[in-house]
mmCIF file of C-alpha atoms and ligand atoms in Angstrom:
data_model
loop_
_atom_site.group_PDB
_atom_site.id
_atom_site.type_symbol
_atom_site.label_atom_id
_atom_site.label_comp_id
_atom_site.label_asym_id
_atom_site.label_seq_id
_atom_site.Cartn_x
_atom_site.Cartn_y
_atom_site.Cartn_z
ATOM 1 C CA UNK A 115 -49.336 72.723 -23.477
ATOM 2 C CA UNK A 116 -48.791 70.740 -20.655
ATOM 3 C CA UNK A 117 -52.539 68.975 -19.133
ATOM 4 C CA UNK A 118 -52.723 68.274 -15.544
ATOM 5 C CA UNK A 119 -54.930 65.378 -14.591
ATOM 6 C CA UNK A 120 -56.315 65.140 -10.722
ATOM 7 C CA UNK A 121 -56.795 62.104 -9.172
ATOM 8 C CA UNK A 122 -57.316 61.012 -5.894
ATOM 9 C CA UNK A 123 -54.305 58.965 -4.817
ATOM 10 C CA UNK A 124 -55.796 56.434 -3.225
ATOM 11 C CA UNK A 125 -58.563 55.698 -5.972
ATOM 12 C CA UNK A 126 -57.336 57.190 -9.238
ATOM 13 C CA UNK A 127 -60.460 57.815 -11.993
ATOM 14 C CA UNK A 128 -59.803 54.765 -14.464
ATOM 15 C CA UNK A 129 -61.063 57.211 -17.308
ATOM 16 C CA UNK A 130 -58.136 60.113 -16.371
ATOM 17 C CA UNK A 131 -55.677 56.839 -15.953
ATOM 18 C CA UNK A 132 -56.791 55.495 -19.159
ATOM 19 C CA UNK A 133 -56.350 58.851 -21.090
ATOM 20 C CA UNK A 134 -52.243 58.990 -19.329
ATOM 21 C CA UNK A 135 -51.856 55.531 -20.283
ATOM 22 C CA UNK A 136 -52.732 55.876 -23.818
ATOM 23 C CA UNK A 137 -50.343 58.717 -24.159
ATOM 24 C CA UNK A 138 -47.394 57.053 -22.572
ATOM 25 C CA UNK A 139 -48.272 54.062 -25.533
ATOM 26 C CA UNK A 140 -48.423 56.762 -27.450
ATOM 27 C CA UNK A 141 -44.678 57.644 -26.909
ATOM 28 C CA UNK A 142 -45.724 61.216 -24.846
ATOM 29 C CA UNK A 143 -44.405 61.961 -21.684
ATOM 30 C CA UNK A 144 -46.061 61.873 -18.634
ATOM 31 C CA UNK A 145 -45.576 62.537 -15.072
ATOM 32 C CA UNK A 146 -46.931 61.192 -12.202
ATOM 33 C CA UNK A 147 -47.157 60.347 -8.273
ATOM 34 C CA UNK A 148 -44.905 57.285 -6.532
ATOM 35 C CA UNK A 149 -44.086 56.981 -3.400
ATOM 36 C CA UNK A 150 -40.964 58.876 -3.327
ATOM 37 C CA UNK A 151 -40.878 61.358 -5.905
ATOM 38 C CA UNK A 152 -43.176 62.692 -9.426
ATOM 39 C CA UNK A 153 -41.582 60.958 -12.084
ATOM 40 C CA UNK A 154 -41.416 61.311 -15.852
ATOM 41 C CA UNK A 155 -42.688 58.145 -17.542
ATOM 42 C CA UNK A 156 -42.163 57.245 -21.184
ATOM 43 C CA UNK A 157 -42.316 53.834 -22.997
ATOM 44 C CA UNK A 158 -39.322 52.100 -21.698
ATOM 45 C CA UNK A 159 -39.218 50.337 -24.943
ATOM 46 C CA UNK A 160 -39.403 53.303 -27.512
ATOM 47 C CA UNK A 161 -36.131 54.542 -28.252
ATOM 48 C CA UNK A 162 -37.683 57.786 -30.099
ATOM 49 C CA UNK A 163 -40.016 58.479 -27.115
ATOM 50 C CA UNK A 164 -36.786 58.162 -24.309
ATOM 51 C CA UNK A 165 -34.929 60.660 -26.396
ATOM 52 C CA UNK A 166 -37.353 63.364 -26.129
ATOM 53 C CA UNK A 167 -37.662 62.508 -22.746
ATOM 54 C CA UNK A 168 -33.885 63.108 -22.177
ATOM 55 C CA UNK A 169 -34.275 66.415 -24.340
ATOM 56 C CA UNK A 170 -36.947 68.060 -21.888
ATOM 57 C CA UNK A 171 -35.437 67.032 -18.545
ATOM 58 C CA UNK A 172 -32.346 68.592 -20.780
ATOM 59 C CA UNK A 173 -30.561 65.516 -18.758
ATOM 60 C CA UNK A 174 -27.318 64.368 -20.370
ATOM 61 C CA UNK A 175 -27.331 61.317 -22.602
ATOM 62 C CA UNK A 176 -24.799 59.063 -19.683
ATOM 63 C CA UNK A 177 -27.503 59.140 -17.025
ATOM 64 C CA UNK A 178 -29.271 55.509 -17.241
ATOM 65 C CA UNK A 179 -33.239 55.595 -16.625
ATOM 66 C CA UNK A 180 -35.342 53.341 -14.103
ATOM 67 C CA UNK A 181 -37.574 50.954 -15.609
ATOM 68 C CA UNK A 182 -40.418 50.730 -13.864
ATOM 69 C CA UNK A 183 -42.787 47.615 -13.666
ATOM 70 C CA UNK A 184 -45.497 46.279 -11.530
ATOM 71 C CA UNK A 185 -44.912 42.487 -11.940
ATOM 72 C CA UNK A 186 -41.662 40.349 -11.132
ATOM 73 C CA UNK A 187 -43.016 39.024 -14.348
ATOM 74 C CA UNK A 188 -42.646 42.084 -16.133
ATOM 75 C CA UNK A 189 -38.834 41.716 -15.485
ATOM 76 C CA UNK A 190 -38.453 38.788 -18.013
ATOM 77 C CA UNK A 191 -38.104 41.272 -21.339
ATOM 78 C CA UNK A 192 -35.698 43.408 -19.367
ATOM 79 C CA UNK A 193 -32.815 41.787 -17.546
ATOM 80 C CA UNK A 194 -30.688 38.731 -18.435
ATOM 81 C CA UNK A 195 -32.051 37.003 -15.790
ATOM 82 C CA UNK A 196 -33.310 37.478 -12.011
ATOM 83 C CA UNK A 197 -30.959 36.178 -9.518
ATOM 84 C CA UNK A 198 -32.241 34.507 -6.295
ATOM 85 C CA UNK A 199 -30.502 37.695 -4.496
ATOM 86 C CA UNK A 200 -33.246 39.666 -6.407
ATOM 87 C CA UNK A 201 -35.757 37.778 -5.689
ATOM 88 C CA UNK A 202 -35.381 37.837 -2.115
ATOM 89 C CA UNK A 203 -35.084 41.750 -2.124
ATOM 90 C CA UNK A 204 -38.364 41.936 -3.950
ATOM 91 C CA UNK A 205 -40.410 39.577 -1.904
ATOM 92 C CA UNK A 206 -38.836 41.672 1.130
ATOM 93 C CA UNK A 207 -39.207 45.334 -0.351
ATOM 94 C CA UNK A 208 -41.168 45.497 -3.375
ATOM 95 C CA UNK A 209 -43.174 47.537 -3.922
ATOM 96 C CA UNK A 210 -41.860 50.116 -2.687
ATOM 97 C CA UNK A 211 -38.573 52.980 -2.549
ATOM 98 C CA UNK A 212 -36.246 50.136 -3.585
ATOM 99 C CA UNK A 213 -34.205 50.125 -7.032
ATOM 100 C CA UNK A 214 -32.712 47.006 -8.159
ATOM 101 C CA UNK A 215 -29.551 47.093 -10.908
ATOM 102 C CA UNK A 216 -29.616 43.670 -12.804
ATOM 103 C CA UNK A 217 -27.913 42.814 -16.129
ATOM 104 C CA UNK A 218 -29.781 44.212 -19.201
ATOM 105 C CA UNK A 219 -31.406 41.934 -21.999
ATOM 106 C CA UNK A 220 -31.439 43.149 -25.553
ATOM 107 C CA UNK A 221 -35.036 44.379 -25.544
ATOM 108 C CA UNK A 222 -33.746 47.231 -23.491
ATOM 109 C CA UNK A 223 -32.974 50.717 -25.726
ATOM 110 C CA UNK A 224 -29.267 51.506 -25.190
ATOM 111 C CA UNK A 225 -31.013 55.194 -24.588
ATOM 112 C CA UNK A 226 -32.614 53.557 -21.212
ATOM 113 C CA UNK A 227 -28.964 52.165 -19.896
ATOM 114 C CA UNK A 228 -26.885 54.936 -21.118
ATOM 115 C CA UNK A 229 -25.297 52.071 -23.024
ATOM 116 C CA UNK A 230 -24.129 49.532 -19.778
ATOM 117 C CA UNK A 231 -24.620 46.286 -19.822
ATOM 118 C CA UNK A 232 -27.056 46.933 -16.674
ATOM 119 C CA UNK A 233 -30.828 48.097 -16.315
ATOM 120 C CA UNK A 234 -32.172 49.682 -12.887
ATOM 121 C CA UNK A 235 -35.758 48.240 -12.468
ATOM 122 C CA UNK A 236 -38.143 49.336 -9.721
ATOM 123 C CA UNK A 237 -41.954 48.211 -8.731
ATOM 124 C CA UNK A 238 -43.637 51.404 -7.023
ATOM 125 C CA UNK A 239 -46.178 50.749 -4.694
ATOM 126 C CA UNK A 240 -48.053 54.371 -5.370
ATOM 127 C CA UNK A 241 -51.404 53.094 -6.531
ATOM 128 C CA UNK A 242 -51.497 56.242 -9.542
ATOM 129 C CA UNK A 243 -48.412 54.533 -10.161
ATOM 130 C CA UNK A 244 -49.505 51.138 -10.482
ATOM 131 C CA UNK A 245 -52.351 52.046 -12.062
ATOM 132 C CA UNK A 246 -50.757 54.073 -14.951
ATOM 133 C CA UNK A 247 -48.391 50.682 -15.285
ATOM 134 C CA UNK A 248 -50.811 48.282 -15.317
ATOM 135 C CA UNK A 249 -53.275 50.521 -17.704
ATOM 136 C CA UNK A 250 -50.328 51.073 -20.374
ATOM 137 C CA UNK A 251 -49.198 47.529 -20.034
ATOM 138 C CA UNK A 252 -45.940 48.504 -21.017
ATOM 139 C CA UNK A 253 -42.457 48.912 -19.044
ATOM 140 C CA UNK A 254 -42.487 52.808 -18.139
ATOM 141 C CA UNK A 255 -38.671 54.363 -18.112
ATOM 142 C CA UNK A 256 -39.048 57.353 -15.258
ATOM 143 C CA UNK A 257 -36.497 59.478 -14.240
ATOM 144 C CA UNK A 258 -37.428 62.391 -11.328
ATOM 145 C CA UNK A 259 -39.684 65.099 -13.250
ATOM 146 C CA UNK A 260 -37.278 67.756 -12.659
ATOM 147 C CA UNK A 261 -35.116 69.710 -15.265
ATOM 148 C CA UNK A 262 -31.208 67.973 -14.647
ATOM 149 C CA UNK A 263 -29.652 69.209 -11.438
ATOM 150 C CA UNK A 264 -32.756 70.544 -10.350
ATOM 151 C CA UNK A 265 -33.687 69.279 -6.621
ATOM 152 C CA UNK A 266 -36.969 66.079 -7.560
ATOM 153 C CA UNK A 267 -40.135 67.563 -7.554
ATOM 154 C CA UNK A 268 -42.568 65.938 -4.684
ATOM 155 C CA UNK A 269 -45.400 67.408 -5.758
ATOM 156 C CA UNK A 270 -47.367 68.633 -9.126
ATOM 157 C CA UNK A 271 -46.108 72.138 -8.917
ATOM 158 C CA UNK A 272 -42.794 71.449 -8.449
ATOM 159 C CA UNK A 273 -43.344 69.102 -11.584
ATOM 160 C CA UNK A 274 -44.758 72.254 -13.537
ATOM 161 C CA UNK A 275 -42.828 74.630 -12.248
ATOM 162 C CA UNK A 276 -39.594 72.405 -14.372
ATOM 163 C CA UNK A 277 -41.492 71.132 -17.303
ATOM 164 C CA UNK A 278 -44.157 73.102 -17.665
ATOM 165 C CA UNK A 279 -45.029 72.867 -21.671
ATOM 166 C CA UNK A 280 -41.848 70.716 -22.360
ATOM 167 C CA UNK A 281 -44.157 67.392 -21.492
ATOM 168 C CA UNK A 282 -47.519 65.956 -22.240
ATOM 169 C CA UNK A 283 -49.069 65.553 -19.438
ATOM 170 C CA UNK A 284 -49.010 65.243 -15.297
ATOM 171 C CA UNK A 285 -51.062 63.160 -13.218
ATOM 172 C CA UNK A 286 -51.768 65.423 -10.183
ATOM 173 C CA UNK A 287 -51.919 62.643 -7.025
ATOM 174 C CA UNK A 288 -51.148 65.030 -4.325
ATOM 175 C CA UNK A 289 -47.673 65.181 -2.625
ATOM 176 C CA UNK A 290 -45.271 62.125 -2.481
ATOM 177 C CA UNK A 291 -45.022 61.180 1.054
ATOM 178 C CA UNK A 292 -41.308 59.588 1.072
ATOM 179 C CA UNK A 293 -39.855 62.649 -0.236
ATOM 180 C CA UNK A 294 -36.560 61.450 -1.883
ATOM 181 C CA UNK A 295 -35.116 59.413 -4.250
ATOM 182 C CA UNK A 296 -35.064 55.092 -4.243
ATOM 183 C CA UNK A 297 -32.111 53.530 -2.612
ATOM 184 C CA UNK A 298 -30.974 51.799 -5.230
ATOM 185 C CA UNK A 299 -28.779 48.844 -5.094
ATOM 186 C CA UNK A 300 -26.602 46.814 -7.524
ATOM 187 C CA UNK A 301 -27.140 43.312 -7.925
ATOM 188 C CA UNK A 302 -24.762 42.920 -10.701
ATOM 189 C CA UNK A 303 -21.489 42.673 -9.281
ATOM 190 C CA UNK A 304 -19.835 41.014 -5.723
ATOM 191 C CA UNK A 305 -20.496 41.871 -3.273
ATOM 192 C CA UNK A 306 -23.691 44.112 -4.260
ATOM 193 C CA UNK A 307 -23.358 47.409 -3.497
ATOM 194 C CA UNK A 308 -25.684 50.618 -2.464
ATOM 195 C CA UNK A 309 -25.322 53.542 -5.454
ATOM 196 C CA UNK A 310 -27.649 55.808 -3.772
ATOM 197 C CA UNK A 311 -28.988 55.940 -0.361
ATOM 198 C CA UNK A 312 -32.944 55.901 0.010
ATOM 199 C CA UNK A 313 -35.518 55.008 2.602
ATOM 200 C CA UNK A 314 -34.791 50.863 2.218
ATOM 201 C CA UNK A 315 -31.711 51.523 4.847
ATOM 202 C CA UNK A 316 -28.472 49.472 4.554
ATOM 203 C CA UNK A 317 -29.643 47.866 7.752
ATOM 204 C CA UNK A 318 -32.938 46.799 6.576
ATOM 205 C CA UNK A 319 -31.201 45.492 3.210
ATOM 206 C CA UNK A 320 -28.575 43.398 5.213
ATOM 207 C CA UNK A 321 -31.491 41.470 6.577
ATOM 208 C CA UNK A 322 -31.648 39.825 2.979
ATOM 209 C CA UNK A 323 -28.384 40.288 1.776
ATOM 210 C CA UNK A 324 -25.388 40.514 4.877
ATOM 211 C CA UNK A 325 -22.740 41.307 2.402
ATOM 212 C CA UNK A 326 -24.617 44.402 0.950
ATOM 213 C CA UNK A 327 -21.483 47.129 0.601
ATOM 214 C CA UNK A 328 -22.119 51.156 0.503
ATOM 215 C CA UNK A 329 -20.268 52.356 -2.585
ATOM 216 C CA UNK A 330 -19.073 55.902 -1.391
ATOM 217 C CA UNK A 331 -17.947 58.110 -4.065
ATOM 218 C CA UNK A 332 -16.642 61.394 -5.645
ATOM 219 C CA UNK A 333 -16.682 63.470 -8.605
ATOM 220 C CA UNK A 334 -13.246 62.655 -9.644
ATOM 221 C CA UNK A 335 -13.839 58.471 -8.883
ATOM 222 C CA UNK A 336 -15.086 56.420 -11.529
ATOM 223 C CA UNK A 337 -17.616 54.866 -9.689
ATOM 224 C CA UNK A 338 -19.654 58.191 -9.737
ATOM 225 C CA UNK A 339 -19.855 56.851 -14.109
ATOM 226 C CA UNK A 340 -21.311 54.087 -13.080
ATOM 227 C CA UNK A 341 -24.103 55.781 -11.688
ATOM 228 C CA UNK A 342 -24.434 59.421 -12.272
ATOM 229 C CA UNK A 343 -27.077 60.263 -10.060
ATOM 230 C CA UNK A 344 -23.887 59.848 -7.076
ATOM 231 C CA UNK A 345 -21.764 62.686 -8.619
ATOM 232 C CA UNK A 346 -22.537 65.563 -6.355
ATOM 233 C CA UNK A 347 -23.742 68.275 -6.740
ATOM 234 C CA UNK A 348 -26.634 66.520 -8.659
ATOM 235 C CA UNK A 349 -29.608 67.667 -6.387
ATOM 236 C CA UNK A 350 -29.019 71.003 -6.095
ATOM 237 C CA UNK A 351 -31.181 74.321 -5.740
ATOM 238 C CA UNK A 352 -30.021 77.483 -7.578
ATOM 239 C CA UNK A 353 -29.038 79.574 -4.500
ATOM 240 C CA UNK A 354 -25.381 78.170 -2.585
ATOM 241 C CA UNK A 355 -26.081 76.032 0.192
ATOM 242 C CA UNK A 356 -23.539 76.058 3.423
ATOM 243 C CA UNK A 357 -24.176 73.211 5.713
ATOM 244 C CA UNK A 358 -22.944 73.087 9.453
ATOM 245 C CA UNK A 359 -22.208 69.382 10.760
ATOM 246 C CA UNK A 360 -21.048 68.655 14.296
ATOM 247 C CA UNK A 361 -23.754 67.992 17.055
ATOM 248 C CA UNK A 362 -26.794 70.261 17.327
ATOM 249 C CA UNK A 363 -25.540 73.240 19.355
ATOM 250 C CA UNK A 364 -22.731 73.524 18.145
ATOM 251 C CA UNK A 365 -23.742 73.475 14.614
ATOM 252 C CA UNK A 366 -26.479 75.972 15.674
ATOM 253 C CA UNK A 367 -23.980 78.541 17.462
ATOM 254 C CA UNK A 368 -21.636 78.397 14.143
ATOM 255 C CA UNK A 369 -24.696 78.632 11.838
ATOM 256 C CA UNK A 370 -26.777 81.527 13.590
ATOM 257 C CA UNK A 371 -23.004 83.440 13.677
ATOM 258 C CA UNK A 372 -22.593 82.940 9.963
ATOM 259 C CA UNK A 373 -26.204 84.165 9.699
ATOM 260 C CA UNK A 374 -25.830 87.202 11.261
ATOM 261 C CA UNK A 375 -22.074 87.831 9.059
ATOM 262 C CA UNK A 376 -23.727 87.823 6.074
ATOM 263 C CA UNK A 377 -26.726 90.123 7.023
ATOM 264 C CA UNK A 378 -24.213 92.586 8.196
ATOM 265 C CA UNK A 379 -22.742 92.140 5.099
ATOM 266 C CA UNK A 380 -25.823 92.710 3.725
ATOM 267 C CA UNK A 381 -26.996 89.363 2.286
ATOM 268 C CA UNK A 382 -30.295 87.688 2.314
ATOM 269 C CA UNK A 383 -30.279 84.725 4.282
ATOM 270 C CA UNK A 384 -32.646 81.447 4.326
ATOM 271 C CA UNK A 385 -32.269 79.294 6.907
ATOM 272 C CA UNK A 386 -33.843 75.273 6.756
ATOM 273 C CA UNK A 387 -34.976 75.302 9.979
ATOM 274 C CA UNK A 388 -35.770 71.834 12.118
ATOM 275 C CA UNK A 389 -38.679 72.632 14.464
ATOM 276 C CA UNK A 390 -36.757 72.121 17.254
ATOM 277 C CA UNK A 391 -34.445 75.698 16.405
ATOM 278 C CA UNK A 392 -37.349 77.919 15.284
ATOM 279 C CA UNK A 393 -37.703 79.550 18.501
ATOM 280 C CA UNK A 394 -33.556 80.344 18.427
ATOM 281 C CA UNK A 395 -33.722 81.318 15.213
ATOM 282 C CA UNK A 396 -36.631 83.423 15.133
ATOM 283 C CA UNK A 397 -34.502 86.169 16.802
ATOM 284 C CA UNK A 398 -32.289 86.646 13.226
ATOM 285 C CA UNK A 399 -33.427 88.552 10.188
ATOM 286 C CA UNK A 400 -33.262 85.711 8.079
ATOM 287 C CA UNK A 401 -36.004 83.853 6.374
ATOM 288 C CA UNK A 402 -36.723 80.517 7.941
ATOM 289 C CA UNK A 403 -37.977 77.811 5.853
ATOM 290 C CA UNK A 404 -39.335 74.790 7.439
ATOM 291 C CA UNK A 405 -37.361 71.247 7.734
ATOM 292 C CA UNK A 406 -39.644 69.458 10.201
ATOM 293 C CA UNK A 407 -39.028 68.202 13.467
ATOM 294 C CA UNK A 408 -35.160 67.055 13.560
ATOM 295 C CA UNK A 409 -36.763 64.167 15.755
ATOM 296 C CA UNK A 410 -38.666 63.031 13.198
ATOM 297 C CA UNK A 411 -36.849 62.316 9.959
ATOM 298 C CA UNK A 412 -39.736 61.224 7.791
ATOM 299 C CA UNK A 413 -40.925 64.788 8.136
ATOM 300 C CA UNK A 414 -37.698 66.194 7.207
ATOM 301 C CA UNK A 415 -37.575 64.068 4.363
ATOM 302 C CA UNK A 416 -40.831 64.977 3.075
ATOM 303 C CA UNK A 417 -40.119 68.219 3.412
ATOM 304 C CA UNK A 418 -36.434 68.715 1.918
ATOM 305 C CA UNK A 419 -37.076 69.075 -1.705
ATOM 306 C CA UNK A 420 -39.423 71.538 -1.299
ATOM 307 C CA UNK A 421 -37.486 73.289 1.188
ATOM 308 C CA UNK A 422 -34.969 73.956 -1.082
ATOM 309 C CA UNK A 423 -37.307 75.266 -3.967
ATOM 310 C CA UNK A 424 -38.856 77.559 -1.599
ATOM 311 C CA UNK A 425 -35.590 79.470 -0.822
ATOM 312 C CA UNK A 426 -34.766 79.281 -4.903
ATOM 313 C CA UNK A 427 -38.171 81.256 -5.482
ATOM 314 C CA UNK A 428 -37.060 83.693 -2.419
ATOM 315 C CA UNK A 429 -34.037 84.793 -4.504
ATOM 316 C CA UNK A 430 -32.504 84.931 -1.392
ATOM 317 C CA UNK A 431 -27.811 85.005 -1.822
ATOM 318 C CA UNK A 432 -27.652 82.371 0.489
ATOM 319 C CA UNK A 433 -28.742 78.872 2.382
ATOM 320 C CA UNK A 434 -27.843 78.093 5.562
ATOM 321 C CA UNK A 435 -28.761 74.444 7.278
ATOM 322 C CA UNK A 436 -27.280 71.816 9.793
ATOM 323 C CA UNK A 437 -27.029 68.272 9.336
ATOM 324 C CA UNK A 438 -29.562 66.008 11.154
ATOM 325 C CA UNK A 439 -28.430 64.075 14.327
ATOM 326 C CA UNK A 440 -31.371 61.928 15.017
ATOM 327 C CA UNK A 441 -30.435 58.255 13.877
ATOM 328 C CA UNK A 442 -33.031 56.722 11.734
ATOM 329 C CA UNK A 443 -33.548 54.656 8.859
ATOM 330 C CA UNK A 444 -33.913 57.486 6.643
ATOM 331 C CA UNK A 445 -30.919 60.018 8.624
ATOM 332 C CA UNK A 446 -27.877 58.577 5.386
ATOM 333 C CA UNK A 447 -30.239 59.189 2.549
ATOM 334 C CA UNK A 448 -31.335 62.701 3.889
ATOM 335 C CA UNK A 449 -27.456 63.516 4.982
ATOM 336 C CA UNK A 450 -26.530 62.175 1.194
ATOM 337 C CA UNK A 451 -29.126 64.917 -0.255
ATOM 338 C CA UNK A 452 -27.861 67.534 2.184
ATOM 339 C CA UNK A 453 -24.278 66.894 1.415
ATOM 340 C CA UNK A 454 -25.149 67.075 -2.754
ATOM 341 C CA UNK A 455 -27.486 70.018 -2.715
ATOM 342 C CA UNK A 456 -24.168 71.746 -0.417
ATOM 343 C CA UNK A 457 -22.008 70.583 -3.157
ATOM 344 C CA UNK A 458 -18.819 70.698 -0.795
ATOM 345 C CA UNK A 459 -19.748 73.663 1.118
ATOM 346 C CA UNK A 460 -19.514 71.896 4.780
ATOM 347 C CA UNK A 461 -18.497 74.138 7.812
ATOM 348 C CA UNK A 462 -17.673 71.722 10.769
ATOM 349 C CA UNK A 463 -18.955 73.402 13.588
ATOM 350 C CA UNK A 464 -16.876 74.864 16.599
HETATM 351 O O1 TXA B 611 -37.441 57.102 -6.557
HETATM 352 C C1 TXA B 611 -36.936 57.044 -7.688
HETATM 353 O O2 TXA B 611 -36.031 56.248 -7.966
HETATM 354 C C2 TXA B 611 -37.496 57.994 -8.752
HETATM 355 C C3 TXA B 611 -38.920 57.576 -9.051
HETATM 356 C C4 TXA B 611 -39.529 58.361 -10.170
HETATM 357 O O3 TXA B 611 -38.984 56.204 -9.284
HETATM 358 N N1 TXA B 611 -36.680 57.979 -9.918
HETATM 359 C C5 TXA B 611 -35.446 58.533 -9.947
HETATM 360 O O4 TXA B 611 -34.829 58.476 -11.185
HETATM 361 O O5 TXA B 611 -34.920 59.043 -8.979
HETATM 362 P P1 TXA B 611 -33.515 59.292 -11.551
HETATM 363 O O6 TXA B 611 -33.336 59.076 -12.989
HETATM 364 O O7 TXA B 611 -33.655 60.679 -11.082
HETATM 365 O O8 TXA B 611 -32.378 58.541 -10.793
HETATM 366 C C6 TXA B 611 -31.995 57.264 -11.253
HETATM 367 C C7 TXA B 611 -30.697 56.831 -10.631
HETATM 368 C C8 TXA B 611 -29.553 57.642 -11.161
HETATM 369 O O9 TXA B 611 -28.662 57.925 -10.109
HETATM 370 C C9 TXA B 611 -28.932 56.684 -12.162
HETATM 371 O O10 TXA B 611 -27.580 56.963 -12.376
HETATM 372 C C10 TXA B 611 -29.166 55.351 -11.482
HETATM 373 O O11 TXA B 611 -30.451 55.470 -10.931
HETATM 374 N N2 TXA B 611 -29.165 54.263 -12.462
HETATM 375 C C11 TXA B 611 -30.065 54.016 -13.422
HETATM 376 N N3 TXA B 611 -29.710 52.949 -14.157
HETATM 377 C C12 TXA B 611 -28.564 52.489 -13.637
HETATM 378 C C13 TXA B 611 -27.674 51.413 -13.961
HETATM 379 N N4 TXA B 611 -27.916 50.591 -14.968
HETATM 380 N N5 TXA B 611 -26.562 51.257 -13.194
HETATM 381 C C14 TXA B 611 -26.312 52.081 -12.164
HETATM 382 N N6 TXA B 611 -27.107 53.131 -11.805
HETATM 383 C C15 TXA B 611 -28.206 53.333 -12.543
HETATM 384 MG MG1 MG B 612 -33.251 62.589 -10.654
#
């Protein structure tokens, strides 16, 4: 049996906080709110309690865990050392959806780092996040609550619908408003480089570090080893997922044609739909599933995960969706999840 704890995000109940921090001291697994996505925390430091945790995401054994902490002081037992470079980011970004890779000390279960000689440490700035940490007083290890390959679960349900008896416990918190995944960014080689797009932009990271590199990566490259969250494919709903790029009408025109193929074919069709399309699309017999206004991204981002579990649970054959064109800070991380959950299924428009 899985218990759910409710809290009020903003004010969590010290009593329902104390009861999920015991547990996680406990070695149990628990999942809760941050800012960008439910994750599944377990003592970073107990090798016994991280396998289980690997066991019920059923997430293979190579895919290193964030550590996450609420103190730059926390940091001492698990890196080397914190370079000025780190320091900087964290006085710029922290807390908040921003992922630091530093060199490992020993302290640090080889089950955590997948056995590198690197840990990936993050301070949330979710306050049922914080609180948890700070109540356990321990390091928590959290990967995304989802079962591997499974798009992250932004919200309780999504959490349940995953895990649902395979964990101890969730701390309810309402939805998490980023709606993806920490950019995170490694610090232990030159010049540092971004492993996974998030909302921390690469602009707004060259402001502390200029050299900051993107590392851009396939399957078949051995940089996706380094960090396996970058192989695609990784965030990906059940149902295939075609995805138009080109500019907006275009990529409208080629999607609404393929729409209308495969109903004559007799498919069911879901479309991710940006506000700004509904009243085109309206006319097809597809199923539209809300994306948010295209104009603005923070609502698409939000939204995405969810998106994609609600045409899953449709059982519809296919997904249809266009890329984004509105330039934000966010646009790269949300075109990044697009591109995985299409898993090379990319129709340029015409
Ligand atoms: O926003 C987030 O980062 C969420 C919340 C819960 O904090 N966590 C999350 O964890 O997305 P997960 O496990 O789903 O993704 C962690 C990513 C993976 O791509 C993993 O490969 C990478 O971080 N990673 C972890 N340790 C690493 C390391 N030592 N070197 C390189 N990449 C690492
Ligand atoms: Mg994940």
């Amino acid at each position: 049996m899985t218990e759910v704890l409710r809290v009020d995000p903003g004010d969590p109940d010290p009593d329902a906080i104390a009861r999920a921090a015991a547990c996680l001291r406990g070695g149990g697994l628990v999942a809760f709110p941050t800012e960008t996505v439910y994750g599944l925390g377990v003592h970073a430091l107990d090798r016994e309690a991280v396998v289980r945790l690997f066991a019920a995401k059923a997430r293979p054994a190579n895919d290193p865990l964030i550590v996450h902490v609420t103190t730059i002081d926390a940091l001492a037992l698990l890196v080397a050392g914190v370079p000025r470079d780190a320091h900087a980011l964290a006085a710029r970004f922290w807390p908040g959806p921003l992922t630091i890779v530093l060199r490992r000390s020993r302290a640090v279960p080889d089950e955590v780092t997948a056995g590198l000689d690197t840990v990936a440490v993050r301070m949330p700035s979710h306050p049922v996040a914080r609180a948890l940490i700070d109540a356990a007083r321990i390091p928590i290890a959290a990967p995304s609550a989802n079962l591997f390959s499974r798009p992250s679960p932004t919200d309780a349900a999504h959490v349940l619908a995953d895990l649902d008896g395979r964990i101890d416990m969730v701390v309810d918190g309402g939805p998490a408003h980023v709606g993806l995944e920490s950019t995170v960014v490694d610090l232990s080689q030159d010049p540092p480089a971004v492993l996974r797009p998030g909302a921390v932009s690469l602009e707004m990271l060259r402001t502390v570090l200029p050299n900051v590199t993107v590392r851009v990566s396939s399957e078949s490259d051995s940089d996706a080893l380094r960090s396996p969250g970058l192989m695609s494919k990784h965030y990906s709903p059940r149902t295939p997922v075609t995805l138009y790029e080109g500019d907006a009408a275009t990529a409208l025109t080629a999607m609404t044609r393929e729409a209308q193929t495969r109903v004559n074919r007799g498919n069911t069709v879901a479309v991710l739909a940006f506000a700004e399309d509904a009243a085109r699309l309206a006319q097809l017999p597809v199923r539209l599933v809300q994306l948010g206004r295209e104009s603005d991204p923070s609502e698409v981002a939000a939204r995405l995960y969810a998106a994609l579990r609600e045409c899953d649970d449709m059982g519809v054959d296919v997904i249809l969706c266009r890329v984004l064109t509105t330039h934000h800070a966010l646009t790269p991380a949300i075109q990044d999840r697009l591109l995985r959950a299409a898993a090379g299924r990319i129709v340029q428009g015409s």
